[in-house]
Amino acid sequence: MAEKKSPRITNKKHVARQERENKQRRVLITISVIIVAAVLLTLAIGLLYDNVLKYNQPVANINGENITVRDFQDTVRYNRFQAVQQYLQYYQFYEAYPDFGAQLQPQLQQIQLQLSDTYADTIGTSVLDRLVDDAIVRQEAEKLGISVSEQEIDARFEQYFGYNQENVATPTAFPTQAPASTLSPEQLAVITLTPTATATEPPAEPTATPQPTAVPAETSNEPTATPFPTATPFTEEGYNKLKDDFSVQIKDAGISDSFFRDFVRGVILREKLVDEINKDFAVVQAQVWARHILVADETAAQVVAERLNKGEDFATLANELSTDTSNNFKGGDLGYFPRGIMALEFEDTAFSLAIGEISQPVKTQFGYHIIQVLGRETRALDQNTFESARQGTFQRWFDEIKANSAIERFDRYFDFIPTEPNIPLDKQLF
């Protein structure tokens, strides 16, 4: 006979304990769920930051427009890509033509140094400066109703790859030789040399003493021929093949097709803005013929001025003392030049002097100048001088716009400077 179990007697004490245990269990489950949710949320936020938020942080703000980490990194990668392609192009010559290749070693060393970790901050700062300028260009172009169509970008691609070149606009014809000038008695009284600048030789701008070659040159942000295949396609099939090959190249370097299209859009937009600002820029302009002596400081300039006042020959002193090596051997002769070529302080002084008059020391970013004007004429510009003067005029306009812009840079960009792409290890010489 089976044993009968006595019925369990549940009293108030047992009920209270069971309710307390159930409540504790629910609290523990709730806490566990909250902890798991918090961990998952933390992981999700980390993934979101690593894949989205981090790249959307601003590295600069220009008049309310942000430049993001993604914009910055893409542009640095493209700059490095250009430098690597230039290096590889030089390297091919270096290997193929040993005698000539030895002359390329300084360029190869310079590019390799430029891409080293030592100069990563230099590249980053240069790229950010350019992105700030690009933002201002976009903003000013928008104010003027200037835009770039997808068709214009496609046409520029064709131009880069050498396809449909018959559709490229023919450059405006420019004079090939400046008109001969008859020197006046006033000029003959002070001139000890003849003007050397013609329409095929634009006057040299005063320059500072050349920088040591160990300092890497700044990478240009403009598209160049070096990233592109060198073969010239004459068929649509050939063009598409080159374009596809280039697309693979830039993707391997971490650069998207959409970035490159936007990059080219920015190049065209700047060209259009330059054209708009210079729409009334004339081929025939008032010019001055001047010579100068460039020295490092005001004290040296005063010594030059005193020697000139005592009757010493200007050309002789320029040859002896001027640090502008582009023209000191010519007695400091700069030839004829229009506005927009020289430093503004230099230019304003030169255009204010009478023929034969010698200036007081003039300070520019290059040093101190003593200037003498030798002639004044209304002359046609050659093509190189015309374009240089247009760019100079645009740059002065742009600098004023930039000076009045609200620009904020954030130091976080130092933490996001890419170090790829880089020169393949088997191609590095140093």
CSV table of C-alpha atoms in Angstrom, one decimal:
chain,number,residue,atom,x,y,z
A,1,MET,CA,0.0,0.0,0.0
A,2,ALA,CA,1.5,3.3,-1.2
A,3,GLU,CA,2.4,5.8,1.4
A,4,LYS,CA,0.2,8.9,1.4
A,5,LYS,CA,2.0,12.3,1.5
A,6,SER,CA,0.7,14.7,4.0
A,7,PRO,CA,-0.8,17.8,2.2
A,8,ARG,CA,1.7,20.8,2.2
A,9,ILE,CA,0.6,23.4,4.6
A,10,THR,CA,1.1,26.9,3.2
A,11,ASN,CA,1.0,29.6,5.7
A,12,LYS,CA,1.4,33.3,5.4
A,13,LYS,CA,5.1,33.1,6.2
A,14,HIS,CA,5.7,30.8,3.3
A,15,VAL,CA,3.7,32.9,0.9
A,16,ALA,CA,5.7,36.0,1.9
A,17,ARG,CA,9.0,34.3,1.4
A,18,GLN,CA,8.0,33.0,-2.1
A,19,GLU,CA,6.8,36.4,-3.2
A,20,ARG,CA,10.1,37.9,-2.0
A,21,GLU,CA,12.1,35.3,-3.9
A,22,ASN,CA,10.0,35.9,-7.0
A,23,LYS,CA,10.5,39.6,-6.7
A,24,GLN,CA,14.3,39.2,-6.3
A,25,ARG,CA,14.3,36.9,-9.4
A,26,ARG,CA,12.5,39.5,-11.4
A,27,VAL,CA,14.9,42.2,-10.3
A,28,LEU,CA,17.9,40.0,-11.2
A,29,ILE,CA,16.4,39.3,-14.7
A,30,THR,CA,15.7,43.0,-15.2
A,31,ILE,CA,19.2,43.9,-14.2
A,32,SER,CA,20.6,41.2,-16.5
A,33,VAL,CA,18.5,42.5,-19.4
A,34,ILE,CA,19.6,46.1,-18.8
A,35,ILE,CA,23.3,45.0,-18.6
A,36,VAL,CA,23.1,43.0,-21.8
A,37,ALA,CA,21.2,45.9,-23.5
A,38,ALA,CA,23.8,48.4,-22.3
A,39,VAL,CA,26.7,46.2,-23.6
A,40,LEU,CA,24.9,45.8,-27.0
A,41,LEU,CA,24.2,49.5,-27.1
A,42,THR,CA,27.8,50.3,-26.3
A,43,LEU,CA,29.0,47.9,-29.1
A,44,ALA,CA,26.5,49.4,-31.5
A,45,ILE,CA,27.6,53.0,-30.6
A,46,GLY,CA,31.2,51.9,-31.1
A,47,LEU,CA,30.5,50.4,-34.5
A,48,LEU,CA,28.4,53.5,-35.4
A,49,TYR,CA,31.3,55.7,-34.4
A,50,ASP,CA,33.9,53.7,-36.2
A,51,ASN,CA,32.0,53.4,-39.4
A,52,VAL,CA,29.9,56.6,-39.5
A,53,LEU,CA,30.2,59.2,-36.7
A,54,LYS,CA,34.0,59.4,-36.7
A,55,TYR,CA,34.1,60.2,-40.4
A,56,ASN,CA,31.4,62.9,-40.1
A,57,GLN,CA,33.3,64.9,-37.4
A,58,PRO,CA,34.4,68.3,-38.6
A,59,VAL,CA,38.1,69.1,-39.0
A,60,ALA,CA,37.2,72.7,-40.1
A,61,ASN,CA,34.2,74.9,-40.4
A,62,ILE,CA,34.1,77.7,-43.1
A,63,ASN,CA,31.2,80.1,-42.8
A,64,GLY,CA,29.0,77.4,-41.3
A,65,GLU,CA,30.1,74.6,-43.8
A,66,ASN,CA,31.9,71.7,-42.3
A,67,ILE,CA,34.8,69.8,-43.8
A,68,THR,CA,34.5,66.3,-42.4
A,69,VAL,CA,37.1,63.7,-41.5
A,70,ARG,CA,36.0,61.7,-44.5
A,71,ASP,CA,36.6,64.7,-46.9
A,72,PHE,CA,40.0,65.2,-45.3
A,73,GLN,CA,41.1,61.6,-45.5
A,74,ASP,CA,40.0,61.1,-49.1
A,75,THR,CA,41.9,64.2,-50.2
A,76,VAL,CA,45.1,63.2,-48.3
A,77,ARG,CA,44.9,59.7,-50.0
A,78,TYR,CA,44.5,61.3,-53.4
A,79,ASN,CA,47.5,63.6,-52.8
A,80,ARG,CA,49.6,60.6,-51.7
A,81,PHE,CA,48.3,58.6,-54.7
A,82,GLN,CA,49.5,61.4,-57.1
A,83,ALA,CA,52.9,61.5,-55.4
A,84,VAL,CA,53.3,57.7,-55.6
A,85,GLN,CA,52.4,57.7,-59.3
A,86,GLN,CA,54.9,60.4,-59.9
A,87,TYR,CA,57.5,58.5,-58.1
A,88,LEU,CA,56.8,55.3,-60.0
A,89,GLN,CA,57.0,57.2,-63.3
A,90,TYR,CA,60.4,58.6,-62.3
A,91,TYR,CA,61.5,55.1,-61.1
A,92,GLN,CA,60.7,53.6,-64.6
A,93,PHE,CA,63.1,56.1,-66.2
A,94,TYR,CA,65.6,55.5,-63.4
A,95,GLU,CA,65.7,51.7,-64.1
A,96,ALA,CA,65.4,51.9,-67.9
A,97,TYR,CA,68.1,54.6,-68.5
A,98,PRO,CA,70.8,54.3,-65.8
A,99,ASP,CA,72.8,57.3,-67.1
A,100,PHE,CA,69.8,59.6,-67.1
A,101,GLY,CA,68.3,57.9,-64.0
A,102,ALA,CA,71.1,59.1,-61.7
A,103,GLN,CA,69.8,62.6,-62.3
A,104,LEU,CA,66.4,61.6,-61.0
A,105,GLN,CA,67.7,60.5,-57.6
A,106,PRO,CA,67.0,63.9,-55.9
A,107,GLN,CA,63.4,63.9,-57.1
A,108,LEU,CA,62.9,60.3,-56.0
A,109,GLN,CA,64.4,61.1,-52.6
A,110,GLN,CA,62.3,64.1,-52.2
A,111,ILE,CA,59.0,62.3,-53.0
A,112,GLN,CA,60.0,59.4,-50.7
A,113,LEU,CA,60.8,61.9,-47.9
A,114,GLN,CA,57.5,63.7,-48.5
A,115,LEU,CA,55.5,60.5,-48.0
A,116,SER,CA,57.4,59.4,-44.9
A,117,ASP,CA,55.8,59.5,-41.5
A,118,THR,CA,58.0,62.4,-40.6
A,119,TYR,CA,56.1,64.7,-43.0
A,120,ALA,CA,52.6,63.3,-42.4
A,121,ASP,CA,51.6,66.4,-40.5
A,122,THR,CA,52.9,68.6,-43.3
A,123,ILE,CA,50.8,66.9,-45.9
A,124,GLY,CA,47.8,67.0,-43.6
A,125,THR,CA,48.1,70.7,-42.9
A,126,SER,CA,48.6,71.5,-46.6
A,127,VAL,CA,45.5,69.4,-47.6
A,128,LEU,CA,43.4,71.1,-44.9
A,129,ASP,CA,44.4,74.5,-46.2
A,130,ARG,CA,43.4,73.6,-49.7
A,131,LEU,CA,40.0,72.2,-48.5
A,132,VAL,CA,39.3,75.5,-46.7
A,133,ASP,CA,40.1,77.3,-50.0
A,134,ASP,CA,37.9,74.9,-51.9
A,135,ALA,CA,35.0,75.5,-49.6
A,136,ILE,CA,35.3,79.3,-50.1
A,137,VAL,CA,35.4,78.8,-53.8
A,138,ARG,CA,32.2,76.7,-53.7
A,139,GLN,CA,30.4,79.3,-51.6
A,140,GLU,CA,31.5,82.2,-53.7
A,141,ALA,CA,30.6,80.3,-56.9
A,142,GLU,CA,27.1,79.6,-55.6
A,143,LYS,CA,26.6,83.3,-54.8
A,144,LEU,CA,27.4,84.1,-58.4
A,145,GLY,CA,25.3,81.3,-59.8
A,146,ILE,CA,28.2,79.3,-61.1
A,147,SER,CA,27.9,75.5,-61.2
A,148,VAL,CA,29.4,72.5,-62.9
A,149,SER,CA,27.3,69.9,-64.8
A,150,GLU,CA,27.9,66.2,-64.9
A,151,GLN,CA,28.4,66.6,-68.7
A,152,GLU,CA,31.3,69.0,-68.0
A,153,ILE,CA,32.9,66.5,-65.7
A,154,ASP,CA,32.6,63.8,-68.3
A,155,ALA,CA,34.2,66.1,-70.9
A,156,ARG,CA,37.1,66.8,-68.5
A,157,PHE,CA,37.6,63.1,-68.0
A,158,GLU,CA,37.8,62.7,-71.8
A,159,GLN,CA,40.3,65.5,-71.9
A,160,TYR,CA,42.5,63.9,-69.2
A,161,PHE,CA,42.5,60.6,-71.0
A,162,GLY,CA,43.2,62.0,-74.4
A,163,TYR,CA,39.8,61.1,-75.9
A,164,ASN,CA,37.7,63.4,-78.1
A,165,GLN,CA,40.5,66.0,-78.2
A,166,GLU,CA,38.9,67.7,-81.2
A,167,ASN,CA,36.2,68.9,-78.8
A,168,VAL,CA,38.7,70.8,-76.6
A,169,ALA,CA,38.4,74.5,-77.1
A,170,THR,CA,41.2,76.1,-79.2
A,171,PRO,CA,43.2,78.6,-77.0
A,172,THR,CA,42.9,82.2,-77.8
A,173,ALA,CA,45.7,83.5,-80.1
A,174,PHE,CA,48.2,85.8,-78.4
A,175,PRO,CA,50.9,88.0,-79.9
A,176,THR,CA,54.2,86.1,-80.3
A,177,GLN,CA,56.4,89.2,-80.1
A,178,ALA,CA,56.1,92.4,-78.2
A,179,PRO,CA,56.3,95.6,-80.3
A,180,ALA,CA,59.7,97.2,-80.4
A,181,SER,CA,60.0,100.3,-78.3
A,182,THR,CA,61.9,103.5,-79.1
A,183,LEU,CA,63.7,104.7,-76.0
A,184,SER,CA,63.0,108.3,-75.2
A,185,PRO,CA,65.7,110.8,-74.2
A,186,GLU,CA,64.4,110.5,-70.7
A,187,GLN,CA,65.0,106.8,-70.7
A,188,LEU,CA,68.3,107.0,-72.4
A,189,ALA,CA,69.5,109.3,-69.6
A,190,VAL,CA,69.1,106.5,-67.0
A,191,ILE,CA,69.2,103.2,-68.9
A,192,THR,CA,72.4,101.2,-69.0
A,193,LEU,CA,70.8,98.1,-70.5
A,194,THR,CA,68.0,97.2,-72.9
A,195,PRO,CA,64.7,95.6,-71.9
A,196,THR,CA,64.9,91.8,-72.3
A,197,ALA,CA,61.3,90.8,-71.8
A,198,THR,CA,59.2,90.0,-74.9
A,199,ALA,CA,55.9,88.4,-75.3
A,200,THR,CA,57.5,85.0,-75.4
A,201,GLU,CA,59.5,85.8,-72.2
A,202,PRO,CA,57.3,86.8,-69.4
A,203,PRO,CA,59.1,88.8,-66.7
A,204,ALA,CA,60.3,86.9,-63.7
A,205,GLU,CA,58.6,87.6,-60.4
A,206,PRO,CA,61.0,88.6,-57.5
A,207,THR,CA,61.7,85.5,-55.6
A,208,ALA,CA,63.1,84.7,-52.2
A,209,THR,CA,66.3,82.7,-51.9
A,210,PRO,CA,65.6,79.1,-52.9
A,211,GLN,CA,64.7,76.8,-50.0
A,212,PRO,CA,67.0,73.8,-49.2
A,213,THR,CA,66.0,70.8,-51.3
A,214,ALA,CA,65.8,68.6,-48.3
A,215,VAL,CA,62.4,70.1,-47.4
A,216,PRO,CA,59.8,68.2,-49.4
A,217,ALA,CA,57.8,70.2,-51.9
A,218,GLU,CA,54.1,70.6,-51.2
A,219,THR,CA,51.9,68.2,-53.1
A,220,SER,CA,49.7,69.8,-55.6
A,221,ASN,CA,46.0,69.1,-55.3
A,222,GLU,CA,45.4,69.7,-59.0
A,223,PRO,CA,44.9,66.6,-61.2
A,224,THR,CA,48.1,66.0,-63.2
A,225,ALA,CA,49.0,63.7,-66.0
A,226,THR,CA,50.9,61.4,-63.8
A,227,PRO,CA,48.0,59.4,-62.2
A,228,PHE,CA,46.7,58.5,-65.6
A,229,PRO,CA,47.8,55.8,-68.1
A,230,THR,CA,50.1,57.3,-70.8
A,231,ALA,CA,48.6,55.6,-73.8
A,232,THR,CA,46.3,57.8,-76.0
A,233,PRO,CA,43.1,56.0,-76.8
A,234,PHE,CA,41.4,57.0,-80.1
A,235,THR,CA,38.3,54.8,-79.7
A,236,GLU,CA,35.5,54.8,-77.2
A,237,GLU,CA,36.5,51.3,-76.3
A,238,GLY,CA,40.0,52.3,-75.6
A,239,TYR,CA,38.9,55.3,-73.6
A,240,ASN,CA,36.6,53.2,-71.4
A,241,LYS,CA,39.4,50.7,-70.8
A,242,LEU,CA,41.7,53.4,-69.6
A,243,LYS,CA,39.0,54.9,-67.4
A,244,ASP,CA,38.2,51.5,-65.9
A,245,ASP,CA,41.9,50.8,-65.3
A,246,PHE,CA,42.2,54.1,-63.5
A,247,SER,CA,39.1,53.5,-61.5
A,248,VAL,CA,40.7,50.2,-60.2
A,249,GLN,CA,43.9,52.1,-59.4
A,250,ILE,CA,42.3,54.7,-57.2
A,251,LYS,CA,40.0,52.1,-55.5
A,252,ASP,CA,43.1,50.1,-54.6
A,253,ALA,CA,44.4,53.3,-53.0
A,254,GLY,CA,41.2,53.8,-51.0
A,255,ILE,CA,39.7,56.5,-53.3
A,256,SER,CA,36.2,56.2,-54.6
A,257,ASP,CA,35.0,57.2,-58.1
A,258,SER,CA,32.5,59.6,-56.5
A,259,PHE,CA,35.3,61.4,-54.7
A,260,PHE,CA,37.3,61.8,-57.9
A,261,ARG,CA,34.3,63.2,-59.7
A,262,ASP,CA,33.7,65.7,-56.9
A,263,PHE,CA,37.4,66.5,-57.0
A,264,VAL,CA,37.3,67.3,-60.7
A,265,ARG,CA,34.1,69.3,-60.2
A,266,GLY,CA,36.0,71.5,-57.7
A,267,VAL,CA,38.9,72.0,-60.3
A,268,ILE,CA,36.4,73.1,-63.0
A,269,LEU,CA,34.5,75.3,-60.5
A,270,ARG,CA,37.6,77.2,-59.6
A,271,GLU,CA,38.5,77.7,-63.2
A,272,LYS,CA,35.0,79.1,-63.8
A,273,LEU,CA,35.3,81.4,-60.8
A,274,VAL,CA,38.7,82.7,-62.1
A,275,ASP,CA,37.1,83.4,-65.4
A,276,GLU,CA,34.2,85.3,-63.8
A,277,ILE,CA,36.4,87.5,-61.6
A,278,ASN,CA,38.6,88.2,-64.7
A,279,LYS,CA,35.8,88.6,-67.3
A,280,ASP,CA,36.9,92.2,-68.0
A,281,PHE,CA,40.7,91.4,-67.9
A,282,ALA,CA,42.2,92.9,-71.1
A,283,VAL,CA,45.0,91.4,-73.3
A,284,VAL,CA,46.4,94.9,-73.9
A,285,GLN,CA,47.3,96.7,-70.6
A,286,ALA,CA,49.4,99.5,-69.1
A,287,GLN,CA,52.8,98.0,-68.1
A,288,VAL,CA,55.9,99.3,-66.5
A,289,TRP,CA,59.5,98.3,-67.3
A,290,ALA,CA,61.5,98.1,-64.0
A,291,ARG,CA,64.6,96.8,-62.4
A,292,HIS,CA,65.2,96.1,-58.7
A,293,ILE,CA,67.8,95.2,-56.1
A,294,LEU,CA,66.5,92.7,-53.5
A,295,VAL,CA,68.2,92.4,-50.1
A,296,ALA,CA,67.3,90.6,-46.9
A,297,ASP,CA,66.6,93.5,-44.4
A,298,GLU,CA,66.0,97.2,-44.2
A,299,THR,CA,69.5,98.0,-43.0
A,300,ALA,CA,71.0,96.4,-46.1
A,301,ALA,CA,68.4,98.3,-48.3
A,302,GLN,CA,69.4,101.6,-46.8
A,303,VAL,CA,73.1,100.9,-47.6
A,304,VAL,CA,72.1,100.2,-51.2
A,305,ALA,CA,70.0,103.4,-51.3
A,306,GLU,CA,72.9,105.5,-50.0
A,307,ARG,CA,75.3,104.0,-52.6
A,308,LEU,CA,72.8,104.8,-55.4
A,309,ASN,CA,72.5,108.4,-54.1
A,310,LYS,CA,76.2,108.7,-54.3
A,311,GLY,CA,76.0,107.9,-58.0
A,312,GLU,CA,76.9,104.3,-58.2
A,313,ASP,CA,75.5,102.4,-61.1
A,314,PHE,CA,72.2,100.5,-60.5
A,315,ALA,CA,72.9,97.5,-62.7
A,316,THR,CA,76.3,97.1,-61.2
A,317,LEU,CA,74.9,97.1,-57.6
A,318,ALA,CA,72.2,94.7,-58.6
A,319,ASN,CA,74.7,92.3,-60.0
A,320,GLU,CA,76.8,92.6,-56.8
A,321,LEU,CA,74.2,92.7,-54.1
A,322,SER,CA,70.7,91.5,-55.2
A,323,THR,CA,69.6,88.1,-53.8
A,324,ASP,CA,67.1,87.7,-56.7
A,325,THR,CA,69.2,85.2,-58.7
A,326,SER,CA,66.6,85.1,-61.5
A,327,ASN,CA,67.7,88.6,-62.7
A,328,ASN,CA,70.7,90.0,-60.7
A,329,PHE,CA,73.0,88.9,-63.5
A,330,LYS,CA,70.9,91.2,-65.8
A,331,GLY,CA,71.3,94.2,-63.5
A,332,GLY,CA,68.0,93.4,-61.8
A,333,ASP,CA,66.0,93.9,-65.0
A,334,LEU,CA,62.5,92.6,-64.7
A,335,GLY,CA,61.3,93.7,-68.2
A,336,TYR,CA,57.8,95.0,-68.7
A,337,PHE,CA,55.0,93.6,-66.5
A,338,PRO,CA,51.3,94.5,-65.9
A,339,ARG,CA,49.4,94.5,-62.6
A,340,GLY,CA,48.7,91.1,-61.1
A,341,ILE,CA,52.2,89.7,-61.5
A,342,MET,CA,54.3,91.1,-58.7
A,343,ALA,CA,53.8,91.3,-54.9
A,344,LEU,CA,51.2,94.1,-54.3
A,345,GLU,CA,53.5,96.4,-52.4
A,346,PHE,CA,56.1,96.1,-55.1
A,347,GLU,CA,53.6,96.6,-57.9
A,348,ASP,CA,52.0,99.7,-56.3
A,349,THR,CA,55.4,101.3,-55.9
A,350,ALA,CA,56.5,100.5,-59.4
A,351,PHE,CA,53.4,101.9,-61.0
A,352,SER,CA,53.7,105.1,-59.0
A,353,LEU,CA,57.2,105.9,-60.0
A,354,ALA,CA,58.2,108.3,-62.8
A,355,ILE,CA,60.7,107.0,-65.4
A,356,GLY,CA,64.2,107.1,-64.0
A,357,GLU,CA,62.9,107.5,-60.4
A,358,ILE,CA,64.4,105.2,-57.7
A,359,SER,CA,62.1,104.1,-54.8
A,360,GLN,CA,62.8,104.0,-51.1
A,361,PRO,CA,63.1,100.5,-49.7
A,362,VAL,CA,59.9,98.5,-50.3
A,363,LYS,CA,59.1,95.5,-48.0
A,364,THR,CA,57.5,92.4,-49.4
A,365,GLN,CA,57.3,88.8,-48.3
A,366,PHE,CA,60.6,88.3,-50.2
A,367,GLY,CA,62.7,91.0,-48.5
A,368,TYR,CA,63.4,94.6,-49.2
A,369,HIS,CA,63.5,96.0,-52.7
A,370,ILE,CA,65.0,99.1,-54.3
A,371,ILE,CA,63.0,99.7,-57.5
A,372,GLN,CA,63.8,101.9,-60.5
A,373,VAL,CA,61.2,102.3,-63.4
A,374,LEU,CA,62.7,102.5,-66.8
A,375,GLY,CA,59.7,102.7,-69.0
A,376,ARG,CA,55.9,102.8,-69.3
A,377,GLU,CA,53.8,101.5,-72.2
A,378,THR,CA,50.5,100.1,-73.1
A,379,ARG,CA,51.4,96.6,-74.4
A,380,ALA,CA,49.8,93.3,-75.4
A,381,LEU,CA,50.4,90.5,-72.9
A,382,ASP,CA,51.8,87.2,-74.1
A,383,GLN,CA,49.8,84.1,-73.1
A,384,ASN,CA,51.9,83.1,-70.1
A,385,THR,CA,51.9,86.6,-68.7
A,386,PHE,CA,48.2,87.0,-69.4
A,387,GLU,CA,47.4,83.8,-67.4
A,388,SER,CA,49.8,84.7,-64.6
A,389,ALA,CA,48.2,88.1,-64.2
A,390,ARG,CA,44.7,86.7,-64.2
A,391,GLN,CA,45.6,84.2,-61.5
A,392,GLY,CA,47.3,87.0,-59.5
A,393,THR,CA,44.3,89.2,-59.8
A,394,PHE,CA,42.0,86.4,-58.8
A,395,GLN,CA,44.2,85.5,-55.8
A,396,ARG,CA,44.1,89.1,-54.5
A,397,TRP,CA,40.3,89.0,-54.7
A,398,PHE,CA,40.2,85.6,-53.1
A,399,ASP,CA,42.6,86.6,-50.3
A,400,GLU,CA,40.3,89.5,-49.4
A,401,ILE,CA,37.2,87.2,-49.4
A,402,LYS,CA,39.1,84.6,-47.2
A,403,ALA,CA,40.2,87.3,-44.7
A,404,ASN,CA,36.6,88.2,-44.2
A,405,SER,CA,35.4,84.6,-43.8
A,406,ALA,CA,34.7,82.8,-40.5
A,407,ILE,CA,37.2,79.9,-40.5
A,408,GLU,CA,37.7,77.5,-37.7
A,409,ARG,CA,40.2,74.6,-37.8
A,410,PHE,CA,40.0,71.7,-35.3
A,411,ASP,CA,43.2,70.0,-34.2
A,412,ARG,CA,41.6,66.6,-34.3
A,413,TYR,CA,42.6,66.3,-38.0
A,414,PHE,CA,46.1,65.4,-36.8
A,415,ASP,CA,44.7,62.1,-35.5
A,416,PHE,CA,43.2,61.2,-38.9
A,417,ILE,CA,46.0,61.7,-41.4
A,418,PRO,CA,46.3,58.6,-43.6
A,419,THR,CA,49.7,57.2,-44.3
A,420,GLU,CA,48.5,55.1,-47.3
A,421,PRO,CA,49.0,54.6,-50.2
A,422,ASN,CA,52.7,54.4,-50.1
A,423,ILE,CA,55.6,53.6,-52.4
A,424,PRO,CA,56.0,49.8,-52.8
A,425,LEU,CA,58.9,48.5,-50.7
A,426,ASP,CA,60.7,47.0,-53.6
A,427,LYS,CA,60.7,50.4,-55.4
A,428,GLN,CA,62.1,52.5,-52.5
A,429,LEU,CA,65.6,53.6,-53.0
A,430,PHE,CA,66.4,55.2,-49.7
